[in-house]
Amino acid sequence: MKKIGILGTGIVGKTIANRLLQLGYEVKMGSRTSNNEKALNWLSTAGPNAQIGTFEEVSIQSDIIFNCTKGEAAEEAIRLTGIENLKSKILIDLSNPLDFSKGMPPTLIPQYANSWSMGEAIQQLCPDTFVIKTLNMVNCEVMVNASLPGENGSMFICGNDSESKKTVSKLLQEFGWNDIIDLGDISASRGMEMLLPIWLRLWKATGTGHLAFKIVR
Amino acid sequence: MKKIGILGTGIVGKTIANRLLQLGYEVKMGSRTSNNEKALNWLSTAGPNAQIGTFEEVSIQSDIIFNCTKGEAAEEAIRLTGIENLKSKILIDLSNPLDFSKGMPPTLIPQYANSWSMGEAIQQLCPDTFVIKTLNMVNCEVMVNASLPGENGSMFICGNDSESKKTVSKLLQEFGWNDIIDLGDISASRGMEMLLPIWLRLWKATGTGHLAFKIVR
């Protein structure tokens, strides 16, 4: 059974971690310190297959790592894993480079938008890691339960390594995604992250975050 | 019966024009000159309800105008209509600010991306016009025939004037769109135009341009 690491202790990290435990995986949640309060709280009810640790410990002890940090903090968190510890591992990036500094609704952080992306920045930061972008364009409850919107949407995935995309697709299927569209190399992160502005508008317009993009064709 | 103007003589303009003629509208296609070859070719087979003219003539003689020019040319085309001629009229903007200057796949033209958009730029250019952004995120054949992908997708619309959005929604329904989502004011153009990078990837990944985004919720 693969050991899965989670970078980040927020709602996205906890939701992914809990679902993975439910599916039978061993899950280690990481943060900057080994005694992070949110991680300890999670651990207290998470059962025997759960562990916590620093970003570095998580990256050493996991086969697959989910980056569930906020976009603005993602690069720093990944540096703290020790880049070398991520070598030849799969890093699934769920982050979105949202810029709340100019108020609501947020834009994308300019240096990651349009001709660059968070997914590409992370791949550049750890060139020997198989960075896979996926799930970033749905609410975390939908991430782990694709049927929550009533009808399944499509899920997009991109990355430079085909085998890693297959491995991650199997995990996505365990989350209920049955229409997974491979958009190509990691530069497709641009388009995936550029879905956030319309996602935020759709949330407001429809009154629910339990929505997804289904590609009809 | 409302008279509808089309700015642009390319494939998008012709497809919209032909569908509107089919639906019984009077359609006037506009370009920079009154003897544009593509417009004349279209006119030769378009039937008695079709006319051609300059951008200015089209804007004077139409109640509703579709901007079907390319993003890079849109502001100049609208200036040539004579901004005053568009006053209190509905201008439906289908354009996308694509930047092909750095090769394929295109990015968005930086000055229209993320914290600004073509829709907003056009609204700023003609502040007394009801600018409505819609249809820009599907191929032109799908624009006028929502059922072409086999299953109908959702259609997004935004603009500052509610009555104009209702009028345009009726036209969209005539094109077959039955799930029209109002994303709010014209600044929602940002998210709608930011769909283009993923649209281009989806086109490549699925092998068909006859696709649409359906919002499941």
XYZ file of N, CA and C in Angstrom, chain A residues 72-143:
216
model
N 0.080 31.112 -2.642
C 1.101 32.079 -2.225
C 2.191 31.434 -1.372
N 1.894 30.293 -0.741
C 2.844 29.638 0.161
C 3.450 28.373 -0.434
N 3.023 27.997 -1.617
C 3.372 26.678 -2.162
C 4.868 26.516 -2.408
N 5.474 27.481 -3.054
C 6.896 27.317 -3.389
C 7.744 27.203 -2.126
N 7.431 28.026 -1.126
C 8.176 27.978 0.130
C 7.993 26.613 0.819
N 6.769 26.122 0.838
C 6.510 24.814 1.465
C 7.307 23.719 0.776
N 7.366 23.787 -0.549
C 8.075 22.738 -1.288
C 9.585 22.847 -1.073
N 10.092 24.077 -0.961
C 11.515 24.231 -0.603
C 11.807 23.579 0.748
N 10.854 23.727 1.676
C 11.062 23.177 3.023
C 11.016 21.643 3.066
N 10.477 21.017 2.027
C 10.501 19.544 2.000
C 11.937 19.052 1.818
N 12.806 19.951 1.326
C 14.112 19.493 0.836
C 13.857 18.933 -0.542
N 14.222 19.662 -1.560
C 13.890 19.274 -2.939
C 14.370 17.841 -3.237
N 15.524 17.504 -2.733
C 16.131 16.191 -2.995
C 15.214 15.047 -2.521
N 14.490 15.305 -1.434
C 13.604 14.272 -0.882
C 12.412 13.946 -1.787
N 12.150 14.825 -2.734
C 11.013 14.621 -3.639
C 11.425 13.910 -4.926
N 12.704 13.653 -5.056
C 13.235 13.084 -6.304
C 12.525 11.784 -6.694
N 12.106 11.706 -7.956
C 11.449 10.517 -8.531
C 10.123 10.173 -7.854
N 9.577 11.122 -7.089
C 8.258 10.907 -6.488
C 7.204 11.703 -7.252
N 5.961 11.339 -6.981
C 4.846 12.059 -7.618
C 4.369 13.154 -6.672
N 4.342 14.364 -7.179
C 3.831 15.493 -6.399
C 2.566 15.994 -7.098
N 1.433 15.829 -6.452
C 0.152 16.241 -7.040
C -0.153 17.641 -6.547
N -0.183 18.580 -7.484
C -0.348 19.981 -7.104
C -1.798 20.422 -7.275
N -2.436 20.795 -6.164
C -3.835 21.248 -6.167
C -3.930 22.761 -5.983
N -2.811 23.421 -5.894
C -2.825 24.825 -5.450
C -3.249 25.793 -6.550
N -3.728 26.920 -6.137
C -4.127 27.981 -7.054
C -3.484 29.292 -6.623
N -2.833 29.965 -7.568
C -2.135 31.203 -7.232
C -3.081 32.395 -7.135
N -3.929 32.375 -6.117
C -4.926 33.447 -5.990
C -4.336 34.654 -5.270
N -4.676 35.834 -5.778
C -4.194 37.100 -5.236
C -5.375 37.843 -4.609
N -5.439 37.809 -3.278
C -6.528 38.484 -2.566
C -6.140 39.915 -2.173
N -4.939 40.359 -2.581
C -4.427 41.639 -2.086
C -5.225 42.839 -2.598
N -5.955 42.652 -3.713
C -6.740 43.766 -4.259
C -8.226 43.593 -3.956
N -8.547 42.761 -2.970
C -9.942 42.573 -2.593
C -10.599 41.443 -3.350
N -11.933 41.345 -3.178
C -12.688 40.258 -3.797
C -13.355 40.759 -5.069
N -13.580 39.937 -6.079
C -13.021 38.586 -6.157
C -11.522 38.626 -6.454
N -10.789 37.612 -6.056
C -9.346 37.620 -6.305
C -9.014 37.478 -7.788
N -7.841 37.967 -8.155
C -7.282 37.676 -9.486
C -6.230 36.578 -9.288
N -5.542 36.216 -10.339
C -4.398 35.319 -10.174
C -3.171 36.170 -9.860
N -2.248 35.646 -9.059
C -0.989 36.349 -8.787
C -0.297 36.554 -10.143
N -0.046 37.821 -10.517
C 0.386 38.099 -11.898
C 1.553 37.243 -12.404
N 2.545 36.997 -11.566
C 3.707 36.258 -12.095
C 3.405 34.791 -12.390
N 2.261 34.297 -11.926
C 1.888 32.907 -12.242
C 0.771 32.834 -13.288
N 0.382 33.945 -13.846
C -0.807 33.945 -14.711
C -0.464 34.036 -16.192
N -1.304 33.413 -17.008
C -1.317 33.565 -18.464
C -0.122 32.890 -19.156
N 1.087 33.384 -18.997
C 2.220 32.771 -19.690
C 3.116 31.972 -18.727
N 2.614 31.718 -17.530
C 3.323 30.905 -16.545
C 2.254 30.407 -15.577
N 2.610 29.485 -14.691
C 1.600 28.938 -13.786
C 2.286 28.374 -12.545
N 1.519 28.127 -11.522
C 2.036 27.515 -10.301
C 2.553 26.106 -10.588
N 1.812 25.364 -11.384
C 2.247 24.007 -11.722
C 3.624 23.995 -12.367
N 3.842 24.908 -13.302
C 5.146 24.984 -13.969
C 6.231 25.459 -13.015
N 5.886 26.419 -12.145
C 6.863 26.935 -11.183
C 7.332 25.823 -10.261
N 6.411 24.973 -9.828
C 6.758 23.870 -8.936
C 7.603 22.832 -9.678
N 7.243 22.548 -10.929
C 8.050 21.610 -11.711
C 9.474 22.137 -11.892
N 9.598 23.444 -12.091
C 10.916 24.059 -12.243
C 11.721 23.952 -10.932
N 10.996 24.098 -9.829
C 11.636 24.055 -8.504
C 12.160 22.650 -8.178
N 11.440 21.613 -8.630
C 11.894 20.233 -8.369
C 11.865 19.458 -9.690
N 12.900 19.672 -10.518
C 12.899 19.120 -11.882
C 12.932 17.594 -11.938
N 13.355 16.935 -10.849
C 13.428 15.470 -10.861
C 12.200 14.825 -10.226
N 11.170 15.617 -10.012
C 9.927 15.133 -9.421
C 8.857 15.098 -10.517
N 7.939 14.144 -10.406
C 6.855 14.044 -11.381
C 5.686 14.900 -10.891
N 5.674 16.144 -11.305
C 4.622 17.061 -10.860
C 3.379 16.865 -11.723
N 2.259 16.644 -11.073
C 0.979 16.436 -11.756
C -0.009 17.474 -11.226
N -0.605 18.214 -12.148
C -1.632 19.186 -11.746
C -2.999 18.569 -11.970
N -3.854 18.657 -10.980
C -5.231 18.170 -11.127
C -6.069 18.687 -9.960
N -7.345 18.539 -10.024
C -8.307 18.788 -8.931
C -8.434 20.250 -8.496
N -7.535 21.125 -8.972
C -7.513 22.502 -8.459
C -8.774 23.294 -8.781
N -9.562 22.807 -9.744
C -10.705 23.626 -10.197
C -12.049 23.193 -9.609
N -11.996 22.400 -8.545
C -13.229 22.095 -7.805
C -13.008 22.288 -6.302
N -14.071 22.538 -5.619
C -14.129 22.609 -4.160
C -13.612 21.297 -3.563
N -13.011 21.339 -2.382
C -12.340 20.140 -1.874
C -13.306 18.990 -1.587
N -14.554 19.299 -1.268
C -15.520 18.216 -1.051
C -15.837 17.487 -2.360
N -15.831 18.251 -3.445
C -16.044 17.641 -4.759
C -14.795 16.895 -5.216
N -13.617 17.425 -4.856
C -12.366 16.736 -5.228
C -12.424 15.258 -4.882
